[in-house]
Amino acid sequence: MKKILIVFLLAAAILSGCTSFLQKENSKDLLENSQPENKSEEINQEKNPFKISNETRNFLLIGVDSRGEEDSRSDAILLARYEPSGDSIKLVSLMRDSYVKIPDYTYTYSKLNHAYYIGGKELLKETIEQNFGVPIDHTAVIDFQGFIKMLDAIAPDGIEVNVTSAMIEDMGLELEPGKQKLKGSDLLSYVRFRHDGQSDFGRVDRQQEILISLKDQVMNEFSSPAGIARLPDIVSQAMKYVETDLKLDEALSIGASFLMNPVTEIETLRVPVSDSYENKTYEHAGAVLQINFEENTEALKQFLEAEKK
């Protein structure tokens, strides 16, 4: 099975993790060797897959609760910010039950994930931008089938997680509680589990946990110049698993910036932040999180714009 460069949606959009621990000296040598030596090669410079991206970008990463059905809701909603000059990626999980204002919606307000249901990724993007004041440069969407395929490709031996008795019963697993390695569809069930006291908040924690774990799983894929040379083909294959407005040359450009500026950390935030919301119920929307927008937009702004100390 072909190795995949994507770490769930995060890496699908910004090619995360796999170059996190790559030595800059090796990557510089390869990148320098990819530059044209004569004028005829210079004509094709725009096609050079190792053109470096220097732009800070915000990505909307959407996991949908679908196995191929036409209608679906966004099961996971994340914002990711990549700054080529830094050594970390900032990842924000937006709670899907957040009660937000949806543009041109009959009831004005509803759950955040309802925006995707009625208007797809474009309406969800617009809703986030208007409610939280964060401009979004690119979107990427993946469904359950794509998620399982990538998990099996990236981590064929599974990922070690802490499995509780409640999870084992809910998922129908023949395992003992404690540290266990889960694969593909079982990992999907793990990140979607919410039948305990933590509900969706625990689900968000597990989504972030798996993203960070997958980063380490693929670090060896590009730990050598030979691995870097396979970048264009692997990125092309990886992008088949997602629906994204990120073009192949843009993905390659961002990937090349990782080679020059390795990312060693994923910083995370959950919105709404602690003590900034109330549990409410509305007839048209059901149980929601009624959030303090002023507090959360400020927390989000500080998190995304703060420089690492």
Short mmCIF file of the C-alpha atoms (twelve columns), coordinates in Angstrom:
data_MODEL
# 
_entry.id   MODEL 
# 
loop_
_atom_site.group_PDB 
_atom_site.id 
_atom_site.type_symbol 
_atom_site.label_atom_id 
_atom_site.label_alt_id 
_atom_site.label_comp_id 
_atom_site.label_asym_id 
_atom_site.label_seq_id 
_atom_site.Cartn_x 
_atom_site.Cartn_y 
_atom_site.Cartn_z 
_atom_site.pdbx_PDB_model_num 
ATOM 1   C CA . MET A 1   0.000   0.000  0.000   1 
ATOM 2   C CA . LYS A 2   1.318   3.413  -0.895  1 
ATOM 3   C CA . LYS A 3   2.444   5.586  1.978   1 
ATOM 4   C CA . ILE A 4   0.268   8.643  2.555   1 
ATOM 5   C CA . LEU A 5   1.592   12.090 3.400   1 
ATOM 6   C CA . ILE A 6   -1.624  13.167 5.040   1 
ATOM 7   C CA . VAL A 7   -2.137  13.277 8.793   1 
ATOM 8   C CA . PHE A 8   -5.954  13.235 8.812   1 
ATOM 9   C CA . LEU A 9   -7.208  16.591 7.529   1 
ATOM 10  C CA . LEU A 10  -4.447  18.647 9.044   1 
ATOM 11  C CA . ALA A 11  -1.784  17.051 6.929   1 
ATOM 12  C CA . ALA A 12  -4.123  16.768 3.987   1 
ATOM 13  C CA . ALA A 13  -4.133  20.527 3.774   1 
ATOM 14  C CA . ILE A 14  -0.739  21.492 5.114   1 
ATOM 15  C CA . LEU A 15  1.372   18.321 4.875   1 
ATOM 16  C CA . SER A 16  1.947   18.181 8.587   1 
ATOM 17  C CA . GLY A 17  4.325   16.208 10.709  1 
ATOM 18  C CA . CYS A 18  6.167   14.016 8.224   1 
ATOM 19  C CA . THR A 19  9.000   16.521 7.990   1 
ATOM 20  C CA . SER A 20  8.817   17.562 11.617  1 
ATOM 21  C CA . PHE A 21  12.160  16.136 12.606  1 
ATOM 22  C CA . LEU A 22  13.928  16.418 9.275   1 
ATOM 23  C CA . GLN A 23  17.434  17.886 9.476   1 
ATOM 24  C CA . LYS A 24  17.587  21.279 7.783   1 
ATOM 25  C CA . GLU A 25  21.006  20.555 6.322   1 
ATOM 26  C CA . ASN A 26  19.717  17.582 4.302   1 
ATOM 27  C CA . SER A 27  16.655  19.440 3.073   1 
ATOM 28  C CA . LYS A 28  18.666  22.495 2.064   1 
ATOM 29  C CA . ASP A 29  21.009  20.357 -0.029  1 
ATOM 30  C CA . LEU A 30  18.140  18.756 -1.890  1 
ATOM 31  C CA . LEU A 31  16.301  21.997 -2.422  1 
ATOM 32  C CA . GLU A 32  19.418  23.735 -3.699  1 
ATOM 33  C CA . ASN A 33  20.093  20.849 -6.073  1 
ATOM 34  C CA . SER A 34  16.608  21.231 -7.499  1 
ATOM 35  C CA . GLN A 35  17.351  24.744 -8.814  1 
ATOM 36  C CA . PRO A 36  17.919  25.102 -12.595 1 
ATOM 37  C CA . GLU A 37  21.500  25.069 -13.907 1 
ATOM 38  C CA . ASN A 38  20.816  26.640 -17.290 1 
ATOM 39  C CA . LYS A 39  18.320  28.850 -19.067 1 
ATOM 40  C CA . SER A 40  16.331  26.016 -20.610 1 
ATOM 41  C CA . GLU A 41  15.660  24.631 -17.155 1 
ATOM 42  C CA . GLU A 42  14.753  28.099 -15.931 1 
ATOM 43  C CA . ILE A 43  11.773  28.097 -18.290 1 
ATOM 44  C CA . ASN A 44  10.295  25.269 -16.253 1 
ATOM 45  C CA . GLN A 45  11.085  26.831 -12.897 1 
ATOM 46  C CA . GLU A 46  7.399   27.570 -12.239 1 
ATOM 47  C CA . LYS A 47  6.790   23.827 -12.326 1 
ATOM 48  C CA . ASN A 48  9.510   23.170 -9.758  1 
ATOM 49  C CA . PRO A 49  7.705   21.263 -6.959  1 
ATOM 50  C CA . PHE A 50  10.112  22.622 -4.365  1 
ATOM 51  C CA . LYS A 51  9.180   26.260 -4.702  1 
ATOM 52  C CA . ILE A 52  9.047   27.556 -1.136  1 
ATOM 53  C CA . SER A 53  5.882   28.986 0.398   1 
ATOM 54  C CA . ASN A 54  6.455   31.927 2.739   1 
ATOM 55  C CA . GLU A 55  2.828   32.835 3.422   1 
ATOM 56  C CA . THR A 56  0.970   32.331 6.679   1 
ATOM 57  C CA . ARG A 57  -2.247  30.473 5.909   1 
ATOM 58  C CA . ASN A 58  -5.406  29.451 7.734   1 
ATOM 59  C CA . PHE A 59  -7.052  26.148 6.839   1 
ATOM 60  C CA . LEU A 60  -10.561 24.916 7.587   1 
ATOM 61  C CA . LEU A 61  -10.417 21.149 8.076   1 
ATOM 62  C CA . ILE A 62  -13.741 19.296 7.999   1 
ATOM 63  C CA . GLY A 63  -14.453 15.681 8.863   1 
ATOM 64  C CA . VAL A 64  -17.965 14.687 7.784   1 
ATOM 65  C CA . ASP A 65  -20.236 11.990 9.205   1 
ATOM 66  C CA . SER A 66  -20.612 10.176 5.924   1 
ATOM 67  C CA . ARG A 67  -19.653 6.893  4.314   1 
ATOM 68  C CA . GLY A 68  -20.531 8.176  0.861   1 
ATOM 69  C CA . GLU A 69  -24.033 9.563  1.432   1 
ATOM 70  C CA . GLU A 70  -24.925 12.834 -0.271  1 
ATOM 71  C CA . ASP A 71  -26.248 14.582 2.859   1 
ATOM 72  C CA . SER A 72  -23.973 14.791 5.867   1 
ATOM 73  C CA . ARG A 73  -22.990 16.985 8.793   1 
ATOM 74  C CA . SER A 74  -19.551 18.098 9.843   1 
ATOM 75  C CA . ASP A 75  -18.433 15.691 12.563  1 
ATOM 76  C CA . ALA A 76  -15.103 17.424 13.179  1 
ATOM 77  C CA . ILE A 77  -14.391 21.111 12.541  1 
ATOM 78  C CA . LEU A 78  -10.840 22.370 12.908  1 
ATOM 79  C CA . LEU A 79  -8.883  25.489 12.078  1 
ATOM 80  C CA . ALA A 80  -5.170  25.158 11.429  1 
ATOM 81  C CA . ARG A 81  -2.666  27.979 11.057  1 
ATOM 82  C CA . TYR A 82  0.687   27.379 9.428   1 
ATOM 83  C CA . GLU A 83  3.440   29.984 9.631   1 
ATOM 84  C CA . PRO A 84  6.495   29.010 7.543   1 
ATOM 85  C CA . SER A 85  8.807   31.011 9.811   1 
ATOM 86  C CA . GLY A 86  7.733   29.155 12.965  1 
ATOM 87  C CA . ASP A 87  8.350   25.676 14.333  1 
ATOM 88  C CA . SER A 88  4.780   24.816 15.288  1 
ATOM 89  C CA . ILE A 89  1.302   24.459 13.811  1 
ATOM 90  C CA . LYS A 90  -1.686  25.891 15.663  1 
ATOM 91  C CA . LEU A 91  -4.756  23.700 15.695  1 
ATOM 92  C CA . VAL A 92  -8.179  24.852 16.917  1 
ATOM 93  C CA . SER A 93  -11.086 22.466 17.436  1 
ATOM 94  C CA . LEU A 94  -14.447 24.224 17.053  1 
ATOM 95  C CA . MET A 95  -17.213 22.448 18.949  1 
ATOM 96  C CA . ARG A 96  -19.865 21.363 16.467  1 
ATOM 97  C CA . ASP A 97  -22.753 22.216 18.840  1 
ATOM 98  C CA . SER A 98  -21.670 25.855 19.208  1 
ATOM 99  C CA . TYR A 99  -24.740 28.069 18.716  1 
ATOM 100 C CA . VAL A 100 -23.770 30.480 15.947  1 
ATOM 101 C CA . LYS A 101 -25.316 32.867 13.475  1 
ATOM 102 C CA . ILE A 102 -25.626 31.236 10.046  1 
ATOM 103 C CA . PRO A 103 -25.845 33.640 7.077   1 
ATOM 104 C CA . ASP A 104 -29.306 33.725 5.435   1 
ATOM 105 C CA . TYR A 105 -30.595 30.925 7.669   1 
ATOM 106 C CA . THR A 106 -34.339 30.864 8.466   1 
ATOM 107 C CA . TYR A 107 -33.862 30.738 12.240  1 
ATOM 108 C CA . THR A 108 -30.726 32.930 12.138  1 
ATOM 109 C CA . TYR A 109 -28.905 30.825 14.748  1 
ATOM 110 C CA . SER A 110 -28.220 27.099 14.929  1 
ATOM 111 C CA . LYS A 111 -25.455 24.584 15.621  1 
ATOM 112 C CA . LEU A 112 -22.181 25.212 13.816  1 
ATOM 113 C CA . ASN A 113 -22.271 21.832 12.079  1 
ATOM 114 C CA . HIS A 114 -25.732 22.626 10.656  1 
ATOM 115 C CA . ALA A 115 -24.089 25.215 8.405   1 
ATOM 116 C CA . TYR A 116 -22.299 22.426 6.540   1 
ATOM 117 C CA . TYR A 117 -25.505 20.372 6.288   1 
ATOM 118 C CA . ILE A 118 -27.463 23.154 4.577   1 
ATOM 119 C CA . GLY A 119 -24.696 24.864 2.610   1 
ATOM 120 C CA . GLY A 120 -21.586 22.689 2.455   1 
ATOM 121 C CA . LYS A 121 -18.042 23.816 3.085   1 
ATOM 122 C CA . GLU A 122 -18.592 27.302 1.659   1 
ATOM 123 C CA . LEU A 123 -21.390 28.172 4.097   1 
ATOM 124 C CA . LEU A 124 -19.453 26.640 6.998   1 
ATOM 125 C CA . LYS A 125 -16.431 28.717 6.027   1 
ATOM 126 C CA . GLU A 126 -18.521 31.896 5.812   1 
ATOM 127 C CA . THR A 127 -20.190 31.126 9.148   1 
ATOM 128 C CA . ILE A 128 -16.850 30.706 10.937  1 
ATOM 129 C CA . GLU A 129 -15.386 33.831 9.381   1 
ATOM 130 C CA . GLN A 130 -18.375 35.953 10.398  1 
ATOM 131 C CA . ASN A 131 -18.774 34.572 13.921  1 
ATOM 132 C CA . PHE A 132 -15.128 34.303 14.941  1 
ATOM 133 C CA . GLY A 133 -13.392 36.865 12.746  1 
ATOM 134 C CA . VAL A 134 -10.837 34.426 11.325  1 
ATOM 135 C CA . PRO A 135 -10.147 34.605 7.561   1 
ATOM 136 C CA . ILE A 136 -9.863  31.173 5.944   1 
ATOM 137 C CA . ASP A 137 -7.538  30.619 2.977   1 
ATOM 138 C CA . HIS A 138 -8.242  26.977 2.141   1 
ATOM 139 C CA . THR A 139 -10.652 24.176 3.006   1 
ATOM 140 C CA . ALA A 140 -10.278 20.394 3.061   1 
ATOM 141 C CA . VAL A 141 -13.008 17.788 3.593   1 
ATOM 142 C CA . ILE A 142 -12.713 14.083 4.349   1 
ATOM 143 C CA . ASP A 143 -15.353 11.439 5.084   1 
ATOM 144 C CA . PHE A 144 -15.211 8.264  7.164   1 
ATOM 145 C CA . GLN A 145 -13.985 6.066  4.323   1 
ATOM 146 C CA . GLY A 146 -11.115 8.401  3.503   1 
ATOM 147 C CA . PHE A 147 -10.172 8.667  7.172   1 
ATOM 148 C CA . ILE A 148 -9.996  4.880  7.587   1 
ATOM 149 C CA . LYS A 149 -7.927  4.451  4.426   1 
ATOM 150 C CA . MET A 150 -5.414  7.057  5.561   1 
ATOM 151 C CA . LEU A 151 -5.172  5.585  9.038   1 
ATOM 152 C CA . ASP A 152 -4.452  2.149  7.588   1 
ATOM 153 C CA . ALA A 153 -1.804  3.611  5.278   1 
ATOM 154 C CA . ILE A 154 -0.106  5.897  7.788   1 
ATOM 155 C CA . ALA A 155 -0.272  3.606  10.810  1 
ATOM 156 C CA . PRO A 156 -0.729  0.013  9.555   1 
ATOM 157 C CA . ASP A 157 0.311   -1.347 12.964  1 
ATOM 158 C CA . GLY A 158 -2.154  0.885  14.773  1 
ATOM 159 C CA . ILE A 159 -1.845  3.668  17.339  1 
ATOM 160 C CA . GLU A 160 -1.629  3.107  21.080  1 
ATOM 161 C CA . VAL A 161 -4.492  4.731  22.991  1 
ATOM 162 C CA . ASN A 162 -6.092  4.362  26.400  1 
ATOM 163 C CA . VAL A 163 -9.286  2.322  25.981  1 
ATOM 164 C CA . THR A 164 -11.928 2.439  28.713  1 
ATOM 165 C CA . SER A 165 -14.525 -0.203 29.585  1 
ATOM 166 C CA . ALA A 166 -17.252 2.078  28.228  1 
ATOM 167 C CA . MET A 167 -15.455 2.353  24.894  1 
ATOM 168 C CA . ILE A 168 -14.929 -1.415 24.677  1 
ATOM 169 C CA . GLU A 169 -18.627 -2.079 25.262  1 
ATOM 170 C CA . ASP A 170 -19.755 0.672  22.873  1 
ATOM 171 C CA . MET A 171 -17.371 -0.350 20.090  1 
ATOM 172 C CA . GLY A 172 -17.814 -4.119 20.546  1 
ATOM 173 C CA . LEU A 173 -14.091 -4.762 21.027  1 
ATOM 174 C CA . GLU A 174 -12.577 -7.912 22.512  1 
ATOM 175 C CA . LEU A 175 -9.935  -6.097 24.529  1 
ATOM 176 C CA . GLU A 176 -8.996  -5.354 28.097  1 
ATOM 177 C CA . PRO A 177 -9.227  -1.768 29.400  1 
ATOM 178 C CA . GLY A 178 -5.981  0.202  29.318  1 
ATOM 179 C CA . LYS A 179 -3.310  0.894  26.701  1 
ATOM 180 C CA . GLN A 180 -4.170  -0.847 23.438  1 
ATOM 181 C CA . LYS A 181 -3.240  -0.449 19.781  1 
ATOM 182 C CA . LEU A 182 -6.206  0.325  17.556  1 
ATOM 183 C CA . LYS A 183 -6.327  0.381  13.755  1 
ATOM 184 C CA . GLY A 184 -8.449  1.895  10.963  1 
ATOM 185 C CA . SER A 185 -12.167 1.577  11.698  1 
ATOM 186 C CA . ASP A 186 -11.576 1.023  15.422  1 
ATOM 187 C CA . LEU A 187 -9.591  4.259  15.592  1 
ATOM 188 C CA . LEU A 188 -12.450 6.027  13.842  1 
ATOM 189 C CA . SER A 189 -14.799 4.712  16.518  1 
ATOM 190 C CA . TYR A 190 -12.324 5.820  19.189  1 
ATOM 191 C CA . VAL A 191 -12.189 9.432  18.012  1 
ATOM 192 C CA . ARG A 192 -16.000 9.525  17.587  1 
ATOM 193 C CA . PHE A 193 -16.873 7.950  20.964  1 
ATOM 194 C CA . ARG A 194 -18.894 10.250 23.215  1 
ATOM 195 C CA . HIS A 195 -20.987 8.020  25.461  1 
ATOM 196 C CA . ASP A 196 -19.403 9.070  28.722  1 
ATOM 197 C CA . GLY A 197 -19.364 12.102 30.994  1 
ATOM 198 C CA . GLN A 198 -17.136 14.090 28.606  1 
ATOM 199 C CA . SER A 199 -19.441 13.714 25.593  1 
ATOM 200 C CA . ASP A 200 -18.264 15.882 22.655  1 
ATOM 201 C CA . PHE A 201 -15.509 17.463 24.730  1 
ATOM 202 C CA . GLY A 202 -13.818 14.088 25.093  1 
ATOM 203 C CA . ARG A 203 -14.273 13.497 21.385  1 
ATOM 204 C CA . VAL A 204 -12.423 16.727 20.570  1 
ATOM 205 C CA . ASP A 205 -9.572  15.742 22.912  1 
ATOM 206 C CA . ARG A 206 -9.232  12.382 21.152  1 
ATOM 207 C CA . GLN A 207 -9.269  13.986 17.703  1 
ATOM 208 C CA . GLN A 208 -6.333  16.167 18.717  1 
ATOM 209 C CA . GLU A 209 -4.606  13.203 20.370  1 
ATOM 210 C CA . ILE A 210 -4.692  11.125 17.180  1 
ATOM 211 C CA . LEU A 211 -3.508  14.024 15.013  1 
ATOM 212 C CA . ILE A 212 -0.459  14.490 17.195  1 
ATOM 213 C CA . SER A 213 0.230   10.738 17.323  1 
ATOM 214 C CA . LEU A 214 0.016   10.411 13.537  1 
ATOM 215 C CA . LYS A 215 2.610   13.138 13.156  1 
ATOM 216 C CA . ASP A 216 5.152   10.886 14.831  1 
ATOM 217 C CA . GLN A 217 4.034   7.832  12.841  1 
ATOM 218 C CA . VAL A 218 5.054   9.355  9.509   1 
ATOM 219 C CA . MET A 219 8.203   11.225 10.526  1 
ATOM 220 C CA . ASN A 220 10.436  8.526  9.033   1 
ATOM 221 C CA . GLU A 221 8.774   8.769  5.620   1 
ATOM 222 C CA . PHE A 222 10.817  11.872 4.787   1 
ATOM 223 C CA . SER A 223 13.825  11.474 7.035   1 
ATOM 224 C CA . SER A 224 16.257  11.259 4.106   1 
ATOM 225 C CA . PRO A 225 16.941  13.030 0.798   1 
ATOM 226 C CA . ALA A 226 15.545  9.968  -0.993  1 
ATOM 227 C CA . GLY A 227 12.316  10.347 0.919   1 
ATOM 228 C CA . ILE A 228 12.087  14.027 0.051   1 
ATOM 229 C CA . ALA A 229 12.506  13.210 -3.632  1 
ATOM 230 C CA . ARG A 230 9.285   11.185 -3.483  1 
ATOM 231 C CA . LEU A 231 7.352   14.220 -2.214  1 
ATOM 232 C CA . PRO A 232 5.519   15.140 -5.466  1 
ATOM 233 C CA . ASP A 233 4.194   11.636 -6.142  1 
ATOM 234 C CA . ILE A 234 3.140   11.008 -2.543  1 
ATOM 235 C CA . VAL A 235 1.353   14.353 -2.221  1 
ATOM 236 C CA . SER A 236 -0.490  13.671 -5.476  1 
ATOM 237 C CA . GLN A 237 -1.659  10.297 -4.157  1 
ATOM 238 C CA . ALA A 238 -2.582  11.708 -0.763  1 
ATOM 239 C CA . MET A 239 -4.831  14.411 -2.178  1 
ATOM 240 C CA . LYS A 240 -7.119  11.740 -3.663  1 
ATOM 241 C CA . TYR A 241 -8.510  11.145 -0.189  1 
ATOM 242 C CA . VAL A 242 -9.795  14.676 0.344   1 
ATOM 243 C CA . GLU A 243 -11.930 17.316 -1.318  1 
ATOM 244 C CA . THR A 244 -9.889  20.503 -1.209  1 
ATOM 245 C CA . ASP A 245 -9.416  23.802 -2.986  1 
ATOM 246 C CA . LEU A 246 -5.681  23.480 -2.396  1 
ATOM 247 C CA . LYS A 247 -4.008  22.883 -5.750  1 
ATOM 248 C CA . LEU A 248 -1.240  20.328 -6.149  1 
ATOM 249 C CA . ASP A 249 1.451   22.936 -6.781  1 
ATOM 250 C CA . GLU A 250 0.328   24.843 -3.678  1 
ATOM 251 C CA . ALA A 251 0.480   21.680 -1.575  1 
ATOM 252 C CA . LEU A 252 3.971   20.957 -2.889  1 
ATOM 253 C CA . SER A 253 5.042   24.519 -2.157  1 
ATOM 254 C CA . ILE A 254 3.831   24.280 1.426   1 
ATOM 255 C CA . GLY A 255 5.464   20.867 1.768   1 
ATOM 256 C CA . ALA A 256 8.763   22.326 0.616   1 
ATOM 257 C CA . SER A 257 8.540   25.024 3.268   1 
ATOM 258 C CA . PHE A 258 8.272   22.267 5.864   1 
ATOM 259 C CA . LEU A 259 11.525  20.837 4.584   1 
ATOM 260 C CA . MET A 260 13.263  24.158 5.122   1 
ATOM 261 C CA . ASN A 261 11.520  25.002 8.408   1 
ATOM 262 C CA . PRO A 262 10.704  21.749 10.223  1 
ATOM 263 C CA . VAL A 263 7.667   21.807 12.497  1 
ATOM 264 C CA . THR A 264 8.286   20.159 15.858  1 
ATOM 265 C CA . GLU A 265 5.064   20.899 17.735  1 
ATOM 266 C CA . ILE A 266 1.300   21.105 17.318  1 
ATOM 267 C CA . GLU A 267 -0.287  23.668 19.656  1 
ATOM 268 C CA . THR A 268 -3.975  23.103 20.379  1 
ATOM 269 C CA . LEU A 269 -7.021  25.052 21.544  1 
ATOM 270 C CA . ARG A 270 -10.695 24.181 21.976  1 
ATOM 271 C CA . VAL A 271 -13.469 26.690 21.260  1 
ATOM 272 C CA . PRO A 272 -15.501 27.443 23.266  1 
ATOM 273 C CA . VAL A 273 -12.840 27.798 25.937  1 
ATOM 274 C CA . SER A 274 -13.560 26.805 29.530  1 
ATOM 275 C CA . ASP A 275 -16.255 28.739 31.398  1 
ATOM 276 C CA . SER A 276 -17.297 30.671 28.278  1 
ATOM 277 C CA . TYR A 277 -20.554 28.935 27.384  1 
ATOM 278 C CA . GLU A 278 -23.894 27.678 28.704  1 
ATOM 279 C CA . ASN A 279 -25.844 24.535 27.843  1 
ATOM 280 C CA . LYS A 280 -29.113 25.561 26.234  1 
ATOM 281 C CA . THR A 281 -31.912 23.872 24.316  1 
ATOM 282 C CA . TYR A 282 -33.905 25.345 21.429  1 
ATOM 283 C CA . GLU A 283 -36.794 23.674 19.646  1 
ATOM 284 C CA . HIS A 284 -35.339 24.154 16.166  1 
ATOM 285 C CA . ALA A 285 -31.751 23.266 17.094  1 
ATOM 286 C CA . GLY A 286 -31.858 20.917 20.085  1 
ATOM 287 C CA . ALA A 287 -29.129 20.965 22.753  1 
ATOM 288 C CA . VAL A 288 -26.489 23.600 21.995  1 
ATOM 289 C CA . LEU A 289 -23.537 25.427 23.501  1 
ATOM 290 C CA . GLN A 290 -24.498 29.089 23.806  1 
ATOM 291 C CA . ILE A 291 -21.113 30.748 23.792  1 
ATOM 292 C CA . ASN A 292 -19.737 34.088 24.877  1 
ATOM 293 C CA . PHE A 293 -18.554 35.372 21.502  1 
ATOM 294 C CA . GLU A 294 -16.496 38.243 22.856  1 
ATOM 295 C CA . GLU A 295 -14.514 35.955 25.155  1 
ATOM 296 C CA . ASN A 296 -14.021 33.236 22.567  1 
ATOM 297 C CA . THR A 297 -13.083 35.459 19.642  1 
ATOM 298 C CA . GLU A 298 -10.492 37.162 21.852  1 
ATOM 299 C CA . ALA A 299 -9.105  33.815 23.046  1 
ATOM 300 C CA . LEU A 300 -8.946  32.580 19.468  1 
ATOM 301 C CA . LYS A 301 -7.216  35.744 18.278  1 
ATOM 302 C CA . GLN A 302 -4.619  35.604 21.039  1 
ATOM 303 C CA . PHE A 303 -3.926  31.932 20.398  1 
ATOM 304 C CA . LEU A 304 -3.480  32.292 16.641  1 
ATOM 305 C CA . GLU A 305 -1.452  35.491 16.738  1 
ATOM 306 C CA . ALA A 306 0.687   34.864 19.806  1 
ATOM 307 C CA . GLU A 307 4.372   34.211 19.173  1 
ATOM 308 C CA . LYS A 308 5.860   31.172 20.835  1 
ATOM 309 C CA . LYS A 309 8.003   32.097 23.860  1 
# 
